[in-house]
Structure formats: structure tokens, C-alpha cells
């Protein structure tokens, strides 16, 4: 098991370095706020649907079957605009708490009311917030801290697997990271009897991952989807949160799925730069 875990860590290291641009200069590089660059999606939407494509990542457990078609957006960041990955030594020199917000804004030369300033405040708020009942969470501010916290949460001697979302096409330069209709071309495979942590990259001046998992009530699946024209395939993890009773009543998933808040399970796909840890 130890050798398998070391293999997983090596894979994660390569994965993170491929997702992030590691730069030699200081950590004062500003975060980038993703833009949709004027993507025309009106032809895919019906009246009353959302015009922000990034919201199209939610679905219900009833959708998890062969042949189901969903409108989904898998966003890909421009690697040249991603914030840098810090070492633990670098990250530990910078406070990471909402109580130091004013100091951090000054440190990164960011104004409080700018999009970047608001994003920093929101990220620190997520990371400082107390765990809700039935959930464990943490924020990794470096590769070393991320790995240590994953081991502490999932177990030091467990057999771990790293999962990410992958978009594939016959020619790499033909991939379209836009809103598409996707169809399940295989029955989603449930990973039974596992623990799971989903790690989401946050908007911040350097790479920060917000990781969380539920102590029970979540189901994890491996999915295989294809676009209407058959030219593009997506494989990767999806998770269904079976108990949403403690979620914020204003959570966007309830609006997207047009359901009564906290009334039913919510499932979602993972963006390309997210990481999912599962026990084998």
C-alpha cells in the first residue's frame, strides 16, 4: 500500500505541475478572473435558462444512466494566466486568514472593492468557516500542505487514487471547452465503499485548493460522455450529495435544477482543474 500511495503522490505532483504554471518570480502575481470571452450560447439555451455557462455542471441521480443527454460546460483555464504554485516555505511566510485581509490586500497590491479583492475575501471566508455537520474540509496552500492534509483526513495507510476530468478529441487542437450537449455512452460506474475528497481550485493570488468531503451520504461515479457530433469525449469523476438538508438555501444548484432548496440530492461534475481523491 505504501508503494501505491507514493505512486499516487508522484502522479499528483506531475498533475499539479501540469495544471499550474510554476513561476520563479514573487508571489505578488495577481489572480485572474475567468471570462467567457463573449461565447455565444443562445442557440443552446431555452427560455428561462441561465446564460452563464459555468452553471451547467449540476444534475440529479435520475440522470445517471446510459443515454441521458445533459447540457454541460467544462471550463479550461489559460495555463499562462494561472497563479503560481508556492512551496510550503513560501506559503508559510504569508498569513492565510480573513482576519489579515487588509494586510493581504496591501501585500498583493489589490484594492478591496476590485474583483480580485472580493475573490480573496470570499476564498478566505470559505477556508476560515467552521465545518458543517457531517463534513470535513481544509484548504491547501502548497503542494506539501495539500498532501499532508489529504493523508490526515483520508488515512495514512489507505490506498489512494487521484481522479481528474479529462476532455479528449482525435486532435488536441480541435477540443472545444464550451457549452455542449453530452450523452452518457456508458452506464456510470459507482465506486462503492470508498471515502472521497473533492479539491477545488480557488481564486487567489497563488494556488489554493479548497478540499471537502462528507462523512456519509455521498456517492461517487466514473462517467463517460460524448458530444452530439461524437467528436469529443469526457471521462472523469462525478459526485452525488444525497443529503442537502444543511446546504445554504440560496445555493445555485437548487436554482439551476429548479428544485426546492434542501429537498433532494444534488450531483455535479468537476471542472478540469479540480482534483478528486478516493480510497481504492
PDB file of C-alpha atoms in Angstrom:
ATOM      1  CA  UNK A   1       0.000   0.000   0.000  1.00  0.00           C
ATOM      2  CA  UNK A   2       2.803   2.383   0.844  1.00  0.00           C
ATOM      3  CA  UNK A   3       4.320   1.995  -2.630  1.00  0.00           C
ATOM      4  CA  UNK A   4       0.924   2.591  -4.240  1.00  0.00           C
ATOM      5  CA  UNK A   5       0.444   5.715  -2.140  1.00  0.00           C
ATOM      6  CA  UNK A   6       3.861   7.021  -3.143  1.00  0.00           C
ATOM      7  CA  UNK A   7       2.925   6.362  -6.774  1.00  0.00           C
ATOM      8  CA  UNK A   8      -0.281   8.353  -6.321  1.00  0.00           C
ATOM      9  CA  UNK A   9       1.640  11.252  -4.772  1.00  0.00           C
ATOM     10  CA  UNK A  10       4.130  11.227  -7.649  1.00  0.00           C
ATOM     11  CA  UNK A  11       1.246  11.306 -10.093  1.00  0.00           C
ATOM     12  CA  UNK A  12      -0.357  14.191  -8.201  1.00  0.00           C
ATOM     13  CA  UNK A  13       2.890  16.142  -8.287  1.00  0.00           C
ATOM     14  CA  UNK A  14       3.090  15.776 -12.063  1.00  0.00           C
ATOM     15  CA  UNK A  15      -0.592  16.584 -12.361  1.00  0.00           C
ATOM     16  CA  UNK A  16      -0.389  19.789 -10.352  1.00  0.00           C
ATOM     17  CA  UNK A  17       2.647  20.978 -12.233  1.00  0.00           C
ATOM     18  CA  UNK A  18       0.768  20.415 -15.483  1.00  0.00           C
ATOM     19  CA  UNK A  19      -2.260  22.327 -14.182  1.00  0.00           C
ATOM     20  CA  UNK A  20      -0.359  25.246 -12.684  1.00  0.00           C
ATOM     21  CA  UNK A  21       2.321  27.476 -14.130  1.00  0.00           C
ATOM     22  CA  UNK A  22       5.151  27.423 -11.600  1.00  0.00           C
ATOM     23  CA  UNK A  23       6.972  30.727 -11.809  1.00  0.00           C
ATOM     24  CA  UNK A  24      10.284  31.818 -10.335  1.00  0.00           C
ATOM     25  CA  UNK A  25       9.191  35.368  -9.538  1.00  0.00           C
ATOM     26  CA  UNK A  26       7.469  36.580  -6.364  1.00  0.00           C
ATOM     27  CA  UNK A  27       4.007  35.545  -5.237  1.00  0.00           C
ATOM     28  CA  UNK A  28       2.618  39.012  -5.952  1.00  0.00           C
ATOM     29  CA  UNK A  29       1.210  37.998  -9.337  1.00  0.00           C
ATOM     30  CA  UNK A  30      -2.497  38.901  -9.438  1.00  0.00           C
ATOM     31  CA  UNK A  31      -5.195  36.308  -9.731  1.00  0.00           C
ATOM     32  CA  UNK A  32      -7.045  36.007 -13.000  1.00  0.00           C
ATOM     33  CA  UNK A  33     -10.830  36.167 -13.061  1.00  0.00           C
ATOM     34  CA  UNK A  34     -12.075  33.785 -15.727  1.00  0.00           C
ATOM     35  CA  UNK A  35     -14.007  35.240 -18.601  1.00  0.00           C
ATOM     36  CA  UNK A  36     -16.273  33.619 -21.139  1.00  0.00           C
ATOM     37  CA  UNK A  37     -14.871  35.795 -23.940  1.00  0.00           C
ATOM     38  CA  UNK A  38     -18.256  36.553 -25.426  1.00  0.00           C
ATOM     39  CA  UNK A  39     -19.127  32.933 -26.141  1.00  0.00           C
ATOM     40  CA  UNK A  40     -22.469  32.836 -27.964  1.00  0.00           C
ATOM     41  CA  UNK A  41     -24.525  30.118 -26.277  1.00  0.00           C
ATOM     42  CA  UNK A  42     -28.010  31.428 -27.054  1.00  0.00           C
ATOM     43  CA  UNK A  43     -28.659  28.685 -29.596  1.00  0.00           C
ATOM     44  CA  UNK A  44     -28.264  26.035 -26.870  1.00  0.00           C
ATOM     45  CA  UNK A  45     -30.496  27.637 -24.240  1.00  0.00           C
ATOM     46  CA  UNK A  46     -34.260  27.601 -23.830  1.00  0.00           C
ATOM     47  CA  UNK A  47     -36.327  30.439 -22.410  1.00  0.00           C
ATOM     48  CA  UNK A  48     -35.745  30.903 -18.692  1.00  0.00           C
ATOM     49  CA  UNK A  49     -32.381  29.107 -18.634  1.00  0.00           C
ATOM     50  CA  UNK A  50     -29.152  30.616 -17.291  1.00  0.00           C
ATOM     51  CA  UNK A  51     -26.813  32.455 -19.659  1.00  0.00           C
ATOM     52  CA  UNK A  52     -23.721  31.774 -17.502  1.00  0.00           C
ATOM     53  CA  UNK A  53     -22.332  28.518 -18.979  1.00  0.00           C
ATOM     54  CA  UNK A  54     -20.295  27.712 -15.850  1.00  0.00           C
ATOM     55  CA  UNK A  55     -23.547  26.934 -14.000  1.00  0.00           C
ATOM     56  CA  UNK A  56     -24.168  23.936 -16.221  1.00  0.00           C
ATOM     57  CA  UNK A  57     -22.444  21.312 -14.097  1.00  0.00           C
ATOM     58  CA  UNK A  58     -25.308  20.109 -11.869  1.00  0.00           C
ATOM     59  CA  UNK A  59     -27.683  17.192 -12.399  1.00  0.00           C
ATOM     60  CA  UNK A  60     -29.726  14.668 -10.387  1.00  0.00           C
ATOM     61  CA  UNK A  61     -29.195  10.968  -9.589  1.00  0.00           C
ATOM     62  CA  UNK A  62     -32.015  10.115 -12.013  1.00  0.00           C
ATOM     63  CA  UNK A  63     -29.801  11.398 -14.855  1.00  0.00           C
ATOM     64  CA  UNK A  64     -27.094   8.818 -14.154  1.00  0.00           C
ATOM     65  CA  UNK A  65     -27.989   6.270 -16.806  1.00  0.00           C
ATOM     66  CA  UNK A  66     -26.955   5.222 -20.270  1.00  0.00           C
ATOM     67  CA  UNK A  67     -28.366   7.530 -22.960  1.00  0.00           C
ATOM     68  CA  UNK A  68     -29.177  10.551 -20.778  1.00  0.00           C
ATOM     69  CA  UNK A  69     -28.330  13.837 -22.512  1.00  0.00           C
ATOM     70  CA  UNK A  70     -27.223  16.868 -20.467  1.00  0.00           C
ATOM     71  CA  UNK A  71     -26.122  20.407 -21.301  1.00  0.00           C
ATOM     72  CA  UNK A  72     -22.684  20.721 -19.657  1.00  0.00           C
ATOM     73  CA  UNK A  73     -19.839  23.238 -19.584  1.00  0.00           C
ATOM     74  CA  UNK A  74     -16.297  22.033 -18.897  1.00  0.00           C
ATOM     75  CA  UNK A  75     -14.167  25.145 -18.451  1.00  0.00           C
ATOM     76  CA  UNK A  76     -10.424  25.138 -19.173  1.00  0.00           C
ATOM     77  CA  UNK A  77      -8.177  27.886 -17.805  1.00  0.00           C
ATOM     78  CA  UNK A  78      -5.431  29.519 -19.819  1.00  0.00           C
ATOM     79  CA  UNK A  79      -2.318  27.994 -18.237  1.00  0.00           C
ATOM     80  CA  UNK A  80      -0.372  31.192 -18.858  1.00  0.00           C
ATOM     81  CA  UNK A  81      -2.767  33.123 -16.604  1.00  0.00           C
ATOM     82  CA  UNK A  82      -2.946  30.729 -13.659  1.00  0.00           C
ATOM     83  CA  UNK A  83      -1.483  31.936 -10.345  1.00  0.00           C
ATOM     84  CA  UNK A  84       1.782  30.334  -9.229  1.00  0.00           C
ATOM     85  CA  UNK A  85       2.227  27.264  -7.052  1.00  0.00           C
ATOM     86  CA  UNK A  86       4.144  28.085  -3.883  1.00  0.00           C
ATOM     87  CA  UNK A  87       6.340  25.813  -1.813  1.00  0.00           C
ATOM     88  CA  UNK A  88       5.343  25.252   1.802  1.00  0.00           C
ATOM     89  CA  UNK A  89       8.236  27.501   2.885  1.00  0.00           C
ATOM     90  CA  UNK A  90       6.939  30.364   0.729  1.00  0.00           C
ATOM     91  CA  UNK A  91       3.276  29.865   1.700  1.00  0.00           C
ATOM     92  CA  UNK A  92       4.044  29.724   5.423  1.00  0.00           C
ATOM     93  CA  UNK A  93       5.551  33.223   5.251  1.00  0.00           C
ATOM     94  CA  UNK A  94       2.210  34.722   4.169  1.00  0.00           C
ATOM     95  CA  UNK A  95      -0.774  34.862   6.583  1.00  0.00           C
ATOM     96  CA  UNK A  96      -3.801  32.922   5.354  1.00  0.00           C
ATOM     97  CA  UNK A  97      -6.799  34.094   7.346  1.00  0.00           C
ATOM     98  CA  UNK A  98      -9.656  36.539   6.843  1.00  0.00           C
ATOM     99  CA  UNK A  99      -8.571  38.443   9.969  1.00  0.00           C
ATOM    100  CA  UNK A 100      -5.479  39.559   7.996  1.00  0.00           C
ATOM    101  CA  UNK A 101      -7.456  40.635   4.924  1.00  0.00           C
ATOM    102  CA  UNK A 102      -6.274  44.254   4.962  1.00  0.00           C
ATOM    103  CA  UNK A 103      -2.644  43.183   5.294  1.00  0.00           C
ATOM    104  CA  UNK A 104      -3.021  40.675   2.446  1.00  0.00           C
ATOM    105  CA  UNK A 105      -4.655  43.179   0.110  1.00  0.00           C
ATOM    106  CA  UNK A 106      -1.783  45.569   0.744  1.00  0.00           C
ATOM    107  CA  UNK A 107       0.780  42.770   0.351  1.00  0.00           C
ATOM    108  CA  UNK A 108      -0.588  41.811  -3.066  1.00  0.00           C
ATOM    109  CA  UNK A 109      -1.306  45.446  -4.077  1.00  0.00           C
ATOM    110  CA  UNK A 110      -5.017  44.715  -4.583  1.00  0.00           C
ATOM    111  CA  UNK A 111      -7.882  47.067  -3.740  1.00  0.00           C
ATOM    112  CA  UNK A 112     -10.689  45.835  -1.517  1.00  0.00           C
ATOM    113  CA  UNK A 113     -13.526  46.587  -3.961  1.00  0.00           C
ATOM    114  CA  UNK A 114     -11.837  45.143  -7.053  1.00  0.00           C
ATOM    115  CA  UNK A 115     -12.908  41.710  -8.407  1.00  0.00           C
ATOM    116  CA  UNK A 116      -9.607  40.307  -7.143  1.00  0.00           C
ATOM    117  CA  UNK A 117     -10.116  41.821  -3.686  1.00  0.00           C
ATOM    118  CA  UNK A 118     -13.627  40.399  -3.410  1.00  0.00           C
ATOM    119  CA  UNK A 119     -12.360  36.987  -4.569  1.00  0.00           C
ATOM    120  CA  UNK A 120      -9.635  36.958  -1.901  1.00  0.00           C
ATOM    121  CA  UNK A 121     -12.192  37.793   0.796  1.00  0.00           C
ATOM    122  CA  UNK A 122     -14.536  35.041  -0.405  1.00  0.00           C
ATOM    123  CA  UNK A 123     -11.779  32.423  -0.565  1.00  0.00           C
ATOM    124  CA  UNK A 124     -10.540  33.240   2.936  1.00  0.00           C
ATOM    125  CA  UNK A 125     -14.135  33.127   4.174  1.00  0.00           C
ATOM    126  CA  UNK A 126     -14.599  29.622   2.776  1.00  0.00           C
ATOM    127  CA  UNK A 127     -11.326  28.424   4.261  1.00  0.00           C
ATOM    128  CA  UNK A 128     -11.912  30.019   7.686  1.00  0.00           C
ATOM    129  CA  UNK A 129     -15.521  28.817   8.017  1.00  0.00           C
ATOM    130  CA  UNK A 130     -16.269  26.089  10.532  1.00  0.00           C
ATOM    131  CA  UNK A 131     -17.117  22.617   9.277  1.00  0.00           C
ATOM    132  CA  UNK A 132     -20.805  21.981   8.827  1.00  0.00           C
ATOM    133  CA  UNK A 133     -22.276  18.864  10.407  1.00  0.00           C
ATOM    134  CA  UNK A 134     -21.220  15.717   8.588  1.00  0.00           C
ATOM    135  CA  UNK A 135     -18.452  17.393   6.573  1.00  0.00           C
ATOM    136  CA  UNK A 136     -14.693  17.729   6.858  1.00  0.00           C
ATOM    137  CA  UNK A 137     -12.800  20.408   4.952  1.00  0.00           C
ATOM    138  CA  UNK A 138      -9.461  22.173   4.671  1.00  0.00           C
ATOM    139  CA  UNK A 139      -7.522  24.484   2.347  1.00  0.00           C
ATOM    140  CA  UNK A 140      -4.135  23.527   0.927  1.00  0.00           C
ATOM    141  CA  UNK A 141      -1.860  26.484   0.184  1.00  0.00           C
ATOM    142  CA  UNK A 142       1.072  24.448  -1.160  1.00  0.00           C
ATOM    143  CA  UNK A 143       1.647  21.001  -2.636  1.00  0.00           C
ATOM    144  CA  UNK A 144       3.170  19.766   0.624  1.00  0.00           C
ATOM    145  CA  UNK A 145       0.304  21.042   2.802  1.00  0.00           C
ATOM    146  CA  UNK A 146      -2.278  19.605   0.403  1.00  0.00           C
ATOM    147  CA  UNK A 147      -0.719  16.137   0.560  1.00  0.00           C
ATOM    148  CA  UNK A 148      -0.314  16.249   4.350  1.00  0.00           C
ATOM    149  CA  UNK A 149      -3.938  17.289   4.890  1.00  0.00           C
ATOM    150  CA  UNK A 150      -5.229  14.639   2.485  1.00  0.00           C
ATOM    151  CA  UNK A 151      -3.302  11.954   4.394  1.00  0.00           C
ATOM    152  CA  UNK A 152      -4.526  13.278   7.742  1.00  0.00           C
ATOM    153  CA  UNK A 153      -8.159  13.267   6.562  1.00  0.00           C
ATOM    154  CA  UNK A 154      -8.263  10.069   4.493  1.00  0.00           C
ATOM    155  CA  UNK A 155      -5.816   7.961   6.489  1.00  0.00           C
ATOM    156  CA  UNK A 156      -2.043   7.477   6.450  1.00  0.00           C
ATOM    157  CA  UNK A 157      -2.173   3.824   5.410  1.00  0.00           C
ATOM    158  CA  UNK A 158      -5.057   3.789   2.935  1.00  0.00           C
ATOM    159  CA  UNK A 159      -4.714   3.051  -0.771  1.00  0.00           C
ATOM    160  CA  UNK A 160      -5.500   6.320  -2.598  1.00  0.00           C
ATOM    161  CA  UNK A 161      -6.443   7.139  -6.174  1.00  0.00           C
ATOM    162  CA  UNK A 162      -6.315  10.586  -7.825  1.00  0.00           C
ATOM    163  CA  UNK A 163      -9.054  11.415 -10.333  1.00  0.00           C
ATOM    164  CA  UNK A 164      -9.492  14.385 -12.676  1.00  0.00           C
ATOM    165  CA  UNK A 165     -11.816  15.315 -15.529  1.00  0.00           C
ATOM    166  CA  UNK A 166     -10.323  14.777 -18.990  1.00  0.00           C
ATOM    167  CA  UNK A 167     -11.602  16.097 -22.332  1.00  0.00           C
ATOM    168  CA  UNK A 168     -10.421  14.153 -25.395  1.00  0.00           C
ATOM    169  CA  UNK A 169     -10.712  14.534 -29.159  1.00  0.00           C
ATOM    170  CA  UNK A 170      -8.924  12.994 -32.181  1.00  0.00           C
ATOM    171  CA  UNK A 171      -6.845  16.187 -32.482  1.00  0.00           C
ATOM    172  CA  UNK A 172      -5.870  18.087 -29.336  1.00  0.00           C
ATOM    173  CA  UNK A 173      -6.270  21.477 -31.034  1.00  0.00           C
ATOM    174  CA  UNK A 174      -9.852  20.617 -32.008  1.00  0.00           C
ATOM    175  CA  UNK A 175     -11.110  20.365 -28.405  1.00  0.00           C
ATOM    176  CA  UNK A 176     -13.869  22.859 -27.602  1.00  0.00           C
ATOM    177  CA  UNK A 177     -14.163  23.860 -23.945  1.00  0.00           C
ATOM    178  CA  UNK A 178     -17.619  25.313 -24.405  1.00  0.00           C
ATOM    179  CA  UNK A 179     -21.235  24.519 -23.580  1.00  0.00           C
ATOM    180  CA  UNK A 180     -22.214  21.283 -25.332  1.00  0.00           C
ATOM    181  CA  UNK A 181     -24.864  18.621 -25.198  1.00  0.00           C
ATOM    182  CA  UNK A 182     -23.232  15.483 -23.781  1.00  0.00           C
ATOM    183  CA  UNK A 183     -24.682  11.964 -23.642  1.00  0.00           C
ATOM    184  CA  UNK A 184     -23.739   9.131 -21.268  1.00  0.00           C
ATOM    185  CA  UNK A 185     -22.364   6.485 -23.674  1.00  0.00           C
ATOM    186  CA  UNK A 186     -21.732   4.033 -20.838  1.00  0.00           C
ATOM    187  CA  UNK A 187     -23.693   3.410 -17.669  1.00  0.00           C
ATOM    188  CA  UNK A 188     -21.947   5.461 -14.933  1.00  0.00           C
ATOM    189  CA  UNK A 189     -19.862   3.213 -12.683  1.00  0.00           C
ATOM    190  CA  UNK A 190     -20.351   3.770  -8.966  1.00  0.00           C
ATOM    191  CA  UNK A 191     -17.306   3.494  -6.719  1.00  0.00           C
ATOM    192  CA  UNK A 192     -18.714   1.662  -3.721  1.00  0.00           C
ATOM    193  CA  UNK A 193     -17.337   1.622  -0.181  1.00  0.00           C
ATOM    194  CA  UNK A 194     -14.901   4.498  -0.586  1.00  0.00           C
ATOM    195  CA  UNK A 195     -14.005   7.790   1.027  1.00  0.00           C
ATOM    196  CA  UNK A 196     -13.858  10.867  -1.193  1.00  0.00           C
ATOM    197  CA  UNK A 197     -12.364  14.364  -1.066  1.00  0.00           C
ATOM    198  CA  UNK A 198     -13.069  16.916  -3.780  1.00  0.00           C
ATOM    199  CA  UNK A 199     -10.449  19.669  -4.107  1.00  0.00           C
ATOM    200  CA  UNK A 200     -11.490  22.853  -5.926  1.00  0.00           C
ATOM    201  CA  UNK A 201      -9.019  25.487  -7.093  1.00  0.00           C
ATOM    202  CA  UNK A 202      -9.924  28.835  -5.570  1.00  0.00           C
ATOM    203  CA  UNK A 203      -9.456  32.374  -6.851  1.00  0.00           C
ATOM    204  CA  UNK A 204      -6.398  33.675  -5.016  1.00  0.00           C
ATOM    205  CA  UNK A 205      -3.024  35.324  -5.834  1.00  0.00           C
ATOM    206  CA  UNK A 206      -1.342  31.909  -5.609  1.00  0.00           C
ATOM    207  CA  UNK A 207      -2.622  28.354  -5.979  1.00  0.00           C
ATOM    208  CA  UNK A 208      -5.059  27.390  -3.199  1.00  0.00           C
ATOM    209  CA  UNK A 209      -7.235  24.280  -3.121  1.00  0.00           C
ATOM    210  CA  UNK A 210     -10.408  24.065  -1.028  1.00  0.00           C
ATOM    211  CA  UNK A 211     -10.984  20.386  -0.236  1.00  0.00           C
ATOM    212  CA  UNK A 212     -14.081  18.921   1.374  1.00  0.00           C
ATOM    213  CA  UNK A 213     -15.791  15.603   1.835  1.00  0.00           C
ATOM    214  CA  UNK A 214     -18.854  14.299   3.591  1.00  0.00           C
ATOM    215  CA  UNK A 215     -18.634  11.697   6.326  1.00  0.00           C
ATOM    216  CA  UNK A 216     -21.560   9.872   4.775  1.00  0.00           C
ATOM    217  CA  UNK A 217     -24.272  10.203   2.169  1.00  0.00           C
ATOM    218  CA  UNK A 218     -22.218  10.977  -0.965  1.00  0.00           C
ATOM    219  CA  UNK A 219     -21.935   8.681  -3.984  1.00  0.00           C
ATOM    220  CA  UNK A 220     -19.022   8.842  -6.434  1.00  0.00           C
ATOM    221  CA  UNK A 221     -19.181   7.749 -10.081  1.00  0.00           C
ATOM    222  CA  UNK A 222     -16.861   7.400 -13.046  1.00  0.00           C
ATOM    223  CA  UNK A 223     -18.570   8.807 -16.132  1.00  0.00           C
ATOM    224  CA  UNK A 224     -18.037   8.613 -19.880  1.00  0.00           C
ATOM    225  CA  UNK A 225     -19.775  11.226 -22.042  1.00  0.00           C
ATOM    226  CA  UNK A 226     -19.717  12.164 -25.732  1.00  0.00           C
ATOM    227  CA  UNK A 227     -20.876  15.294 -27.594  1.00  0.00           C
ATOM    228  CA  UNK A 228     -23.719  15.163 -30.118  1.00  0.00           C
ATOM    229  CA  UNK A 229     -21.314  15.046 -33.058  1.00  0.00           C
ATOM    230  CA  UNK A 230     -19.327  12.210 -31.467  1.00  0.00           C
ATOM    231  CA  UNK A 231     -16.041  14.062 -31.869  1.00  0.00           C
ATOM    232  CA  UNK A 232     -15.380  14.883 -28.223  1.00  0.00           C
ATOM    233  CA  UNK A 233     -15.341  12.630 -25.163  1.00  0.00           C
ATOM    234  CA  UNK A 234     -15.209  13.466 -21.453  1.00  0.00           C
ATOM    235  CA  UNK A 235     -14.218  10.936 -18.785  1.00  0.00           C
ATOM    236  CA  UNK A 236     -13.796  11.553 -15.083  1.00  0.00           C
ATOM    237  CA  UNK A 237     -15.463  11.679 -11.683  1.00  0.00           C
ATOM    238  CA  UNK A 238     -18.914  12.903 -10.684  1.00  0.00           C
ATOM    239  CA  UNK A 239     -20.392  13.044  -7.198  1.00  0.00           C
ATOM    240  CA  UNK A 240     -23.942  12.981  -5.850  1.00  0.00           C
ATOM    241  CA  UNK A 241     -24.574  14.596  -2.460  1.00  0.00           C
ATOM    242  CA  UNK A 242     -27.526  12.610  -1.173  1.00  0.00           C
ATOM    243  CA  UNK A 243     -28.245  14.844   1.828  1.00  0.00           C
ATOM    244  CA  UNK A 244     -28.504  18.584   1.068  1.00  0.00           C
ATOM    245  CA  UNK A 245     -30.511  19.455   4.186  1.00  0.00           C
ATOM    246  CA  UNK A 246     -27.648  21.518   5.659  1.00  0.00           C
ATOM    247  CA  UNK A 247     -26.782  23.401   2.467  1.00  0.00           C
ATOM    248  CA  UNK A 248     -27.292  27.131   2.083  1.00  0.00           C
ATOM    249  CA  UNK A 249     -30.868  27.630   0.887  1.00  0.00           C
ATOM    250  CA  UNK A 250     -29.549  30.041  -1.761  1.00  0.00           C
ATOM    251  CA  UNK A 251     -27.100  27.530  -3.240  1.00  0.00           C
ATOM    252  CA  UNK A 252     -27.034  27.983  -7.008  1.00  0.00           C
ATOM    253  CA  UNK A 253     -27.526  24.235  -7.604  1.00  0.00           C
ATOM    254  CA  UNK A 254     -31.122  24.448  -6.357  1.00  0.00           C
ATOM    255  CA  UNK A 255     -31.818  27.269  -8.806  1.00  0.00           C
ATOM    256  CA  UNK A 256     -30.173  25.503 -11.746  1.00  0.00           C
ATOM    257  CA  UNK A 257     -32.060  22.258 -11.062  1.00  0.00           C
ATOM    258  CA  UNK A 258     -35.274  24.175 -10.310  1.00  0.00           C
ATOM    259  CA  UNK A 259     -35.806  22.301  -7.050  1.00  0.00           C
ATOM    260  CA  UNK A 260     -36.948  23.288  -3.592  1.00  0.00           C
ATOM    261  CA  UNK A 261     -33.865  24.144  -1.501  1.00  0.00           C
ATOM    262  CA  UNK A 262     -32.500  21.276   0.629  1.00  0.00           C
ATOM    263  CA  UNK A 263     -35.230  18.956  -0.645  1.00  0.00           C
ATOM    264  CA  UNK A 264     -33.343  16.422  -2.780  1.00  0.00           C
ATOM    265  CA  UNK A 265     -29.904  15.091  -3.770  1.00  0.00           C
ATOM    266  CA  UNK A 266     -27.640  17.179  -5.999  1.00  0.00           C
ATOM    267  CA  UNK A 267     -24.964  15.774  -8.318  1.00  0.00           C
ATOM    268  CA  UNK A 268     -22.211  17.602 -10.155  1.00  0.00           C
ATOM    269  CA  UNK A 269     -19.282  17.120 -12.491  1.00  0.00           C
ATOM    270  CA  UNK A 270     -15.837  18.504 -11.689  1.00  0.00           C
ATOM    271  CA  UNK A 271     -14.032  21.279 -13.615  1.00  0.00           C
ATOM    272  CA  UNK A 272     -10.825  20.274 -15.365  1.00  0.00           C
ATOM    273  CA  UNK A 273      -8.544  21.853 -12.770  1.00  0.00           C
ATOM    274  CA  UNK A 274     -10.196  20.138  -9.791  1.00  0.00           C
ATOM    275  CA  UNK A 275      -8.757  17.070  -8.061  1.00  0.00           C
ATOM    276  CA  UNK A 276     -10.740  14.195  -6.580  1.00  0.00           C
ATOM    277  CA  UNK A 277      -9.164  11.823  -4.062  1.00  0.00           C
ATOM    278  CA  UNK A 278     -10.801   8.456  -3.434  1.00  0.00           C
ATOM    279  CA  UNK A 279      -9.793   5.384  -1.444  1.00  0.00           C
ATOM    280  CA  UNK A 280      -9.454   2.293  -3.580  1.00  0.00           C
TER     281      UNK A 280
END
